[in-house]
mmCIF file of C-alpha atoms and ligand atoms in Angstrom:
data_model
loop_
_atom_site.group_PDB
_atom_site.id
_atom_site.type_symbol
_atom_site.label_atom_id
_atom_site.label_comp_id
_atom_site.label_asym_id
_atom_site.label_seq_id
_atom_site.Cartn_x
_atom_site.Cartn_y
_atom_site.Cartn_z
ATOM 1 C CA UNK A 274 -32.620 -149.099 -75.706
ATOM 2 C CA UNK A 275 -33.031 -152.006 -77.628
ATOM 3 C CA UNK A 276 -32.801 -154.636 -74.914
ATOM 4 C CA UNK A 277 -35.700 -152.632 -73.354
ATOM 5 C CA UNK A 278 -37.939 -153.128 -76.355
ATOM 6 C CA UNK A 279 -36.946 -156.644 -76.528
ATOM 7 C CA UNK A 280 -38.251 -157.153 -73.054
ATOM 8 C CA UNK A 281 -41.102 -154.985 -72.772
ATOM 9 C CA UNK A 282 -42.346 -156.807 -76.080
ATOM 10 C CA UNK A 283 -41.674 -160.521 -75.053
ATOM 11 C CA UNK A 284 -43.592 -160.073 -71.741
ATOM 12 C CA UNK A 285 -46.554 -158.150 -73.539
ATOM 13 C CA UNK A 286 -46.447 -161.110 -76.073
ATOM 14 C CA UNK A 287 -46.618 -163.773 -72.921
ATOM 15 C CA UNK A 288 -49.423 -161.401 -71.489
ATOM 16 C CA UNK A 289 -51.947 -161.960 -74.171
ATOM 17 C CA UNK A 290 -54.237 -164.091 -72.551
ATOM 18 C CA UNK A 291 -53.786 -163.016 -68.734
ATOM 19 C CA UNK A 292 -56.629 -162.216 -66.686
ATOM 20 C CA UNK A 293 -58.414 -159.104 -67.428
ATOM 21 C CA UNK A 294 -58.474 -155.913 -65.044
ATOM 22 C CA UNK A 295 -60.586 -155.711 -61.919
ATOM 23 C CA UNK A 296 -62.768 -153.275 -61.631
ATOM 24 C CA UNK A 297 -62.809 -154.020 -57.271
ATOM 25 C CA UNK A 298 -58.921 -153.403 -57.112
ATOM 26 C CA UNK A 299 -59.000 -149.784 -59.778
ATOM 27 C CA UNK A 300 -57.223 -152.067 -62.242
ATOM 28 C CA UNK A 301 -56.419 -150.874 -65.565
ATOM 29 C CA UNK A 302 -53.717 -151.883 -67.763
ATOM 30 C CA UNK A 303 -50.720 -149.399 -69.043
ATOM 31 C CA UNK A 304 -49.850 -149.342 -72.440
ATOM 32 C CA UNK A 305 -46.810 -150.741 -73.931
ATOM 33 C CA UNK A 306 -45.069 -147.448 -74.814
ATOM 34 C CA UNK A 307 -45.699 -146.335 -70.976
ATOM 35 C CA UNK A 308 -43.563 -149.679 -70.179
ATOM 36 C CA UNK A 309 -40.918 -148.872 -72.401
ATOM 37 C CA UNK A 310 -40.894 -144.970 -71.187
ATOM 38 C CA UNK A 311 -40.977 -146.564 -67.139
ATOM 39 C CA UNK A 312 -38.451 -149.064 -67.785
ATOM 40 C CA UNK A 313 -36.071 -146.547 -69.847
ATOM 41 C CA UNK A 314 -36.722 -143.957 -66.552
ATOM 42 C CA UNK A 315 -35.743 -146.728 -64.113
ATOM 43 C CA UNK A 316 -32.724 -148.005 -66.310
ATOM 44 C CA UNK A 317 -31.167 -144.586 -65.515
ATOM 45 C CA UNK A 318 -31.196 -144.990 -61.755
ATOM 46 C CA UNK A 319 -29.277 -147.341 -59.368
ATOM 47 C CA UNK A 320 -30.801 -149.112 -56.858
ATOM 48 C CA UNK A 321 -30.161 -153.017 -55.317
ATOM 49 C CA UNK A 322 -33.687 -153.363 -54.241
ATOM 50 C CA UNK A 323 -36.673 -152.233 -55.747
ATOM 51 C CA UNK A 324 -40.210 -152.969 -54.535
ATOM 52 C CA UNK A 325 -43.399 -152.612 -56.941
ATOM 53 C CA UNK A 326 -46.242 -152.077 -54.197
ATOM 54 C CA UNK A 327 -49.197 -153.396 -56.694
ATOM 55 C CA UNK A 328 -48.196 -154.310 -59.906
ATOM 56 C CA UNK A 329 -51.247 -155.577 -62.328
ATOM 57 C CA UNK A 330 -48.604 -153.226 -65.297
ATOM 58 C CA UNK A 331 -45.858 -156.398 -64.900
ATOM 59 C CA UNK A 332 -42.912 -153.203 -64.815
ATOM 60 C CA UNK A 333 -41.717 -156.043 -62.717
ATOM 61 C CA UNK A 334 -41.084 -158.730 -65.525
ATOM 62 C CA UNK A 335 -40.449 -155.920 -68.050
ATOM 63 C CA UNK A 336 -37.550 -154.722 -65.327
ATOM 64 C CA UNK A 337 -36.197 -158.421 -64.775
ATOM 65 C CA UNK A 338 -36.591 -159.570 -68.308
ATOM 66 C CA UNK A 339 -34.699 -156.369 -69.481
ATOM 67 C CA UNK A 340 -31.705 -156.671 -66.596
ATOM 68 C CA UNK A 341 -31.366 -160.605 -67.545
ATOM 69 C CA UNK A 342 -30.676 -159.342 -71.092
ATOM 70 C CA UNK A 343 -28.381 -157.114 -69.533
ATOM 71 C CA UNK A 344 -26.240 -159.459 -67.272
ATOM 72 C CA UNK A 345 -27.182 -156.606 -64.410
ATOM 73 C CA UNK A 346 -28.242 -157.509 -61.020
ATOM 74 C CA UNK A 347 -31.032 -156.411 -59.263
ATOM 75 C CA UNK A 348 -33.450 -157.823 -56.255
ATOM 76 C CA UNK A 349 -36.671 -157.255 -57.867
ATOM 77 C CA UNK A 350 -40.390 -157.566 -55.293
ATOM 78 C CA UNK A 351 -43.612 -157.499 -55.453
ATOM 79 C CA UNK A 352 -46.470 -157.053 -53.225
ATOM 80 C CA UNK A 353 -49.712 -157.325 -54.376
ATOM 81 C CA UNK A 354 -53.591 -157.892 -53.328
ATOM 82 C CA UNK A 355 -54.666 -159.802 -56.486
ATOM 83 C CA UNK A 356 -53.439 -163.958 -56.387
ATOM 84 C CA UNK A 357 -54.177 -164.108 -60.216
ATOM 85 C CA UNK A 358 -51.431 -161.211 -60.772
ATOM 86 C CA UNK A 359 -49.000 -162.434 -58.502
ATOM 87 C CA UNK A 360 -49.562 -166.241 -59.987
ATOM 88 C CA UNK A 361 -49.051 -164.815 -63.351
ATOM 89 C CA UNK A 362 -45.730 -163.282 -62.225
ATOM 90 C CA UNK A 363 -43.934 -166.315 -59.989
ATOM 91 C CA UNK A 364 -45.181 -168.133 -63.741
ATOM 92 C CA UNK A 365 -43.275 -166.229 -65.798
ATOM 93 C CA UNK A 366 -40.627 -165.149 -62.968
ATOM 94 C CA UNK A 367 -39.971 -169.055 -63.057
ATOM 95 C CA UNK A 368 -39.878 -169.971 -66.690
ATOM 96 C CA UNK A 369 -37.617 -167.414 -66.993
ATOM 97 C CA UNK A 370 -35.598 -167.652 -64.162
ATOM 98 C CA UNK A 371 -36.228 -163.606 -63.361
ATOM 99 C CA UNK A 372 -36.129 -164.921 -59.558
ATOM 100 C CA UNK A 373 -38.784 -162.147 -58.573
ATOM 101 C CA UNK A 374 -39.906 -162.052 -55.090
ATOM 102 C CA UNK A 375 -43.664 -162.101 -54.375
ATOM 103 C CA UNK A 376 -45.970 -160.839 -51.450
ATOM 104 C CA UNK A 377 -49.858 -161.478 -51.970
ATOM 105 C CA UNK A 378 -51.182 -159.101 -49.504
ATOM 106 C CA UNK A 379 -53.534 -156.392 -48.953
ATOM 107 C CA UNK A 380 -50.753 -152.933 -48.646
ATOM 108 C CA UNK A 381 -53.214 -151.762 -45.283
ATOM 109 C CA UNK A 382 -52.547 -154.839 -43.848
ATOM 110 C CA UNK A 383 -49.199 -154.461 -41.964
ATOM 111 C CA UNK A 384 -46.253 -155.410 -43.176
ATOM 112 C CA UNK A 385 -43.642 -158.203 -43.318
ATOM 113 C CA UNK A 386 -40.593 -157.075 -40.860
ATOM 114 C CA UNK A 387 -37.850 -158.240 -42.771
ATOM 115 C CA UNK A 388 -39.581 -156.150 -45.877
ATOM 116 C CA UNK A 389 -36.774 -153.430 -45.717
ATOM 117 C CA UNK A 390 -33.620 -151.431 -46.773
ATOM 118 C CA UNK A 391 -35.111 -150.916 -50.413
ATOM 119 C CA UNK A 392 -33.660 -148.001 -52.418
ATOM 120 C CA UNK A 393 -36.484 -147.681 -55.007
ATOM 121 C CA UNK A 394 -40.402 -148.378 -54.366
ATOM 122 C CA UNK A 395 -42.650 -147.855 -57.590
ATOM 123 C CA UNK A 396 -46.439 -147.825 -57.083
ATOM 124 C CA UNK A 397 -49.631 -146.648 -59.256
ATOM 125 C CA UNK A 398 -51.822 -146.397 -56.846
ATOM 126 C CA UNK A 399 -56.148 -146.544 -56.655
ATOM 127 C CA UNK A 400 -56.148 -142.345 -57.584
ATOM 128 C CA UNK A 401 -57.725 -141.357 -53.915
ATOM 129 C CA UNK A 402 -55.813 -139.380 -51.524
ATOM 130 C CA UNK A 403 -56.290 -142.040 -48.582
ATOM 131 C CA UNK A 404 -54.571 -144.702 -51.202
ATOM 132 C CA UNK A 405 -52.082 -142.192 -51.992
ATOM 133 C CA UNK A 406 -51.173 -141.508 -48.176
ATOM 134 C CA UNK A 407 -50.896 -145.372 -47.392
ATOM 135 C CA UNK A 408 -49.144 -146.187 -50.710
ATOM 136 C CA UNK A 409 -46.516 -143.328 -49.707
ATOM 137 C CA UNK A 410 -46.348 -144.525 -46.036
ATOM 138 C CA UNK A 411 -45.721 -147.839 -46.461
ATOM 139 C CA UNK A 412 -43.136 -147.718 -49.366
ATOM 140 C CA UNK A 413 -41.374 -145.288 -46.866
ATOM 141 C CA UNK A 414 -41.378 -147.978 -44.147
ATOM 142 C CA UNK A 415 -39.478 -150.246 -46.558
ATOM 143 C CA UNK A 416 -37.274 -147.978 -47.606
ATOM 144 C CA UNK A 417 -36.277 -146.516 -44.465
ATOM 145 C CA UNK A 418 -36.376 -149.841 -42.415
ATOM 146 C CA UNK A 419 -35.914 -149.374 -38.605
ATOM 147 C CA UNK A 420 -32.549 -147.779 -37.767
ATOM 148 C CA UNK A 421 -32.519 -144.566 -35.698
ATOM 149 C CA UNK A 422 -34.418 -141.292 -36.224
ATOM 150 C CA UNK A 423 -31.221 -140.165 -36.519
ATOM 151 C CA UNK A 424 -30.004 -142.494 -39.178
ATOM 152 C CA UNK A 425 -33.549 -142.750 -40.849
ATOM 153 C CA UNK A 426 -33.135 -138.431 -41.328
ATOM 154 C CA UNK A 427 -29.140 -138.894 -42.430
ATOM 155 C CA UNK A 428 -28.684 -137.120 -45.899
ATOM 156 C CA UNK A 429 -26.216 -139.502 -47.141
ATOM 157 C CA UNK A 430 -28.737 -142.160 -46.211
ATOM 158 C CA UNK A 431 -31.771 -140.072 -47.684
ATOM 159 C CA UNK A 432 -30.227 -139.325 -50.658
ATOM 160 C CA UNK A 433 -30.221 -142.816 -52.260
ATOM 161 C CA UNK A 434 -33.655 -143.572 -51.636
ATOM 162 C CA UNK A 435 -36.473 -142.839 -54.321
ATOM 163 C CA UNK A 436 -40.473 -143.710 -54.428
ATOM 164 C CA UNK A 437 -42.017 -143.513 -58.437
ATOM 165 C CA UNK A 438 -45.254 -142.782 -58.251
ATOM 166 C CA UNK A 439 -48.181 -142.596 -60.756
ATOM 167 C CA UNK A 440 -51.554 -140.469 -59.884
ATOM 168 C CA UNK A 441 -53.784 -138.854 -62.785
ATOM 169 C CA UNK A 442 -55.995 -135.799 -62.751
ATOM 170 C CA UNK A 443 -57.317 -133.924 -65.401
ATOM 171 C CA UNK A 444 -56.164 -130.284 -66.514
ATOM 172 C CA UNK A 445 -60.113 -129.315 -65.244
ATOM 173 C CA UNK A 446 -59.484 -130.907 -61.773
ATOM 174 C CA UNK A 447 -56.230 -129.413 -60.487
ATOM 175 C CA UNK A 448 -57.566 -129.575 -57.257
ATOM 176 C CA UNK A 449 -57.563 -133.277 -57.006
ATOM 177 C CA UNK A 450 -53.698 -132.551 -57.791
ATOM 178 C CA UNK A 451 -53.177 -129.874 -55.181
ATOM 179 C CA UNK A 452 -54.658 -132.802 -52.365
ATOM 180 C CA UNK A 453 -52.271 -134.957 -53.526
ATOM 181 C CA UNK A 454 -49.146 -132.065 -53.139
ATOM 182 C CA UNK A 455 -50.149 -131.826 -49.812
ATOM 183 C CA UNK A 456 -50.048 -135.602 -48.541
ATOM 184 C CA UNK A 457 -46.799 -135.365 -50.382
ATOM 185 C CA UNK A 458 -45.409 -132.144 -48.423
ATOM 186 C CA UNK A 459 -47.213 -133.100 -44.888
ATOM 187 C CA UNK A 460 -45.439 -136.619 -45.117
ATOM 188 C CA UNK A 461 -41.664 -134.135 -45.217
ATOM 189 C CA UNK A 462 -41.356 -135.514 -48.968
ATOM 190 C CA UNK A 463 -40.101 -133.449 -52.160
ATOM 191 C CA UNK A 464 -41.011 -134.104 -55.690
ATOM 192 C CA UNK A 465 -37.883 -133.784 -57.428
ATOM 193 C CA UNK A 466 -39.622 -134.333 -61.128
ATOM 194 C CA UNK A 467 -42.706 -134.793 -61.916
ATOM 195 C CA UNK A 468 -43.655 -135.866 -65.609
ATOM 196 C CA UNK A 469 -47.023 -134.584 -66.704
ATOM 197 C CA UNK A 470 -49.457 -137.609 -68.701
ATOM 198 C CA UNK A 471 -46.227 -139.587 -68.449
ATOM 199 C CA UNK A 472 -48.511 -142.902 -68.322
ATOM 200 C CA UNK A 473 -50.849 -143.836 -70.524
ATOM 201 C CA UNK A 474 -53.977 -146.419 -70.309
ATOM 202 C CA UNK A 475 -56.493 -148.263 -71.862
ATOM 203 C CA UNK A 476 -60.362 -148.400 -69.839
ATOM 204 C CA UNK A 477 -59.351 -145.385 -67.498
ATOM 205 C CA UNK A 478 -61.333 -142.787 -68.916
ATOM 206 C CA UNK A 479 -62.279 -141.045 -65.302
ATOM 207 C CA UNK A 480 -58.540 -140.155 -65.870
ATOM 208 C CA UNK A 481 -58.357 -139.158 -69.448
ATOM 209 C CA UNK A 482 -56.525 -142.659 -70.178
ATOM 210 C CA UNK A 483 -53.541 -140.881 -68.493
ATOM 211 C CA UNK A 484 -51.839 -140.102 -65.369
ATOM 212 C CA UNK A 485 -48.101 -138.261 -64.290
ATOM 213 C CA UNK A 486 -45.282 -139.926 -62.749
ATOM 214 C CA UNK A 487 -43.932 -138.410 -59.651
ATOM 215 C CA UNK A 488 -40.166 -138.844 -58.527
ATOM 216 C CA UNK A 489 -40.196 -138.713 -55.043
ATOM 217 C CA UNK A 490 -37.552 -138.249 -52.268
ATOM 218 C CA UNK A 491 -37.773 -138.236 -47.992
ATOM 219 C CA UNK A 492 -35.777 -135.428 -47.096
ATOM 220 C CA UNK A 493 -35.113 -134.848 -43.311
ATOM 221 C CA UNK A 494 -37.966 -133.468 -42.437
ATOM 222 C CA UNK A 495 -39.450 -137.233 -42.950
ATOM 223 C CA UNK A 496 -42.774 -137.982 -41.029
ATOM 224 C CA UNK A 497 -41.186 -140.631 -39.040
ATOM 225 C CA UNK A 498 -44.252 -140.484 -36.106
ATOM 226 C CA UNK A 499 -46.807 -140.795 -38.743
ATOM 227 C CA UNK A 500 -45.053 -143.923 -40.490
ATOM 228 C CA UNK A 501 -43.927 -145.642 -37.132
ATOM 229 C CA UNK A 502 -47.664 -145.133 -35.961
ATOM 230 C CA UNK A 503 -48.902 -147.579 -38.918
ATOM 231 C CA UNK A 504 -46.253 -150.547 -38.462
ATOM 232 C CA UNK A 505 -47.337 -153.391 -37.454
ATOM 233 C CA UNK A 506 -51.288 -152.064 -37.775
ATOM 234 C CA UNK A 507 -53.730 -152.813 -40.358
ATOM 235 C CA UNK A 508 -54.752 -149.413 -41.925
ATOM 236 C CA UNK A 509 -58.869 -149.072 -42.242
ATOM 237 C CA UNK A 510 -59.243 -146.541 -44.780
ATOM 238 C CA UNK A 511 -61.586 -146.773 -48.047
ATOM 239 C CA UNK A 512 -59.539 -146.768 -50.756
ATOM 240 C CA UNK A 513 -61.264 -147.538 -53.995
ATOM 241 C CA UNK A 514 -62.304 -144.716 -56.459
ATOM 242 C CA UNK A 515 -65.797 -146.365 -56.449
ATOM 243 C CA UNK A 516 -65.692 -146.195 -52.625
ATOM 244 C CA UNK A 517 -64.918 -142.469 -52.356
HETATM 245 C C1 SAM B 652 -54.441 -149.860 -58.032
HETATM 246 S S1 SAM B 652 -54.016 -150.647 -59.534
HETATM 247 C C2 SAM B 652 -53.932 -149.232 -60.607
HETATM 248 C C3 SAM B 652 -53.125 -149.442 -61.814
HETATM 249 C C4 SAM B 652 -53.553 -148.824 -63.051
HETATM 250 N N1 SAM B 652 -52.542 -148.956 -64.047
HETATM 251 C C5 SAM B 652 -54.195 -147.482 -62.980
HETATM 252 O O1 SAM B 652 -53.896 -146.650 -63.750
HETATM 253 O O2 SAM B 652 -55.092 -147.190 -62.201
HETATM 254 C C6 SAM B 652 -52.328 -151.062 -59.324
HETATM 255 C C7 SAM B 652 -52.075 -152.360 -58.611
HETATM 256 O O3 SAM B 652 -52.364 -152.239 -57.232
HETATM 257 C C8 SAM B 652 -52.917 -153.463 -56.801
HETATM 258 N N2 SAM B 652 -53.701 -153.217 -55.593
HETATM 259 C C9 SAM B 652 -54.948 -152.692 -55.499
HETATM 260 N N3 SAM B 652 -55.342 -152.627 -54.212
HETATM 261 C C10 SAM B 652 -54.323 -153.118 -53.471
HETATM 262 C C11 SAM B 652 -54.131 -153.310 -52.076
HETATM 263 N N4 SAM B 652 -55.081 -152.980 -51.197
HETATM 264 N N5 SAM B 652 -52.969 -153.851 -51.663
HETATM 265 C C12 SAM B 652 -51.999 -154.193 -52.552
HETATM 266 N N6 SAM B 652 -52.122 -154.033 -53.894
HETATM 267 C C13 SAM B 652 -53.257 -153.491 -54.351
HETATM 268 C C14 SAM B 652 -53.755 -153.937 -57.968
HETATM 269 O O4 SAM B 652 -54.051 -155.315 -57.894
HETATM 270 C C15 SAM B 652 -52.844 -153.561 -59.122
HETATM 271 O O5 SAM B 652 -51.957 -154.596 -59.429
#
């Protein structure tokens, strides 16, 4: 526990003066105790590869900060829209020598090809059900990769493979939950724990400064037509809470 604090204190500390949120890509900035409770959740699991889709929080310094302390070993990406976030991260990536992969790219835009085989994919993404559904689509093109249906629905395969997800609704809009279920359960996904105002903000207040954390899994009823549609095609889809 203490190497986590360490880490999730020294990157806060290099933070200070880092761009602030933007409003155009539903940025707003997690506290520091949801960075220690993320990176205590993900220090539980095993995984090789994990991909942050979207990642203005830096989990992914706080992650590779915390497994240098460690001596652990772990191929750490990220993939996001905003240059100034991913400069900030190859920076301190660098200085550091946290040797963090980066994508700057918009997540409708289709992906890389070689962008696959992950085990973990952790994303809080703009709170709108179309973001949700592309978020969830495209981390499960990178961590299914292109083998087989039949391998792609293998339990021993399936069972390895996790997608963290954030989304916040308040306890007088349920609904906006129940949506959310759905894209979940139509996409052959189970939520194996979900952790209710797990993550905590500053400037969200549509949200209540607060949102859950979802731990996801493909099982094999996996919506492989729906995902295989989208590769290698730009999704159009508003996104943005001020959009919808
Ligand atoms: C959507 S923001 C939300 C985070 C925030 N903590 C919250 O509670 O709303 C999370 C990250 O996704 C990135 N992002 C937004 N739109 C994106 C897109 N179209 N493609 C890739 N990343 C995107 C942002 O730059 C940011 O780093």
């Amino acid at each position: 526990m203490i190497e986590i604090l360490k880490a999730v204190k020294y990157i806060i500390n290099k933070a200070e003066n880092r761009v602030k949120p933007k409003r155009e890509y539903d940025q707003f900035y997690a506290t520091e105790i949801t960075l220690i409770k993320r990176i205590k959740l993900l220090s539980k699991f095993k995984f090789e590869k994990i991909i942050f889709l979207g990642d203005d929080d830096l989990n992914s310094l706080c992650l590779g900060y915390y497994k240098k302390l460690k001596k652990e070993k772990a191929e750490i990406f990220v993939l996001d829209i905003d240059k100034d976030q991913i400069d900030f991260i190859e920076k301190i990536s660098e200085e550091e020598n946290l040797e963090i992969k980066t994508i700057y790219q918009d997540i409708r835009d289709a992906l890389p090809k070689d962008l696959k085989n992950f085990d973990l994919a952790f994303f809080d993404p703009p709170y709108t059900p179309n973001a949700v559904k592309i978020w969830l689509i495209r981390a499960l093109e990178i961590l299914l990769g292109s083998g087989t249906n039949k391998e792609r629905k293998d339990y021993n395969f399936l069972k390895n493979k996790y997608i963290f997800m954030c989304y916040g609704y308040t306890d007088k809009s349920l609904e906006r939950g129940l949506k959310i279920q759905k894209i979940i359960s139509d996409l052959g996904l189970i939520v194996q724990a979900k952790y209710r105002k797990f993550n905590k903000y500053t400037g969200a207040e549509s949200i209540n400064n607060e949102s859950d954390l979802y731990i996801i899994q493909p099982t094999p009823k996996v919506n492989l037509k729906e995902i295989d549609y989208w590769k290698n095609k730009k999704i159009e889809e508003k996104i943005y809470t001020y959009e919808v």
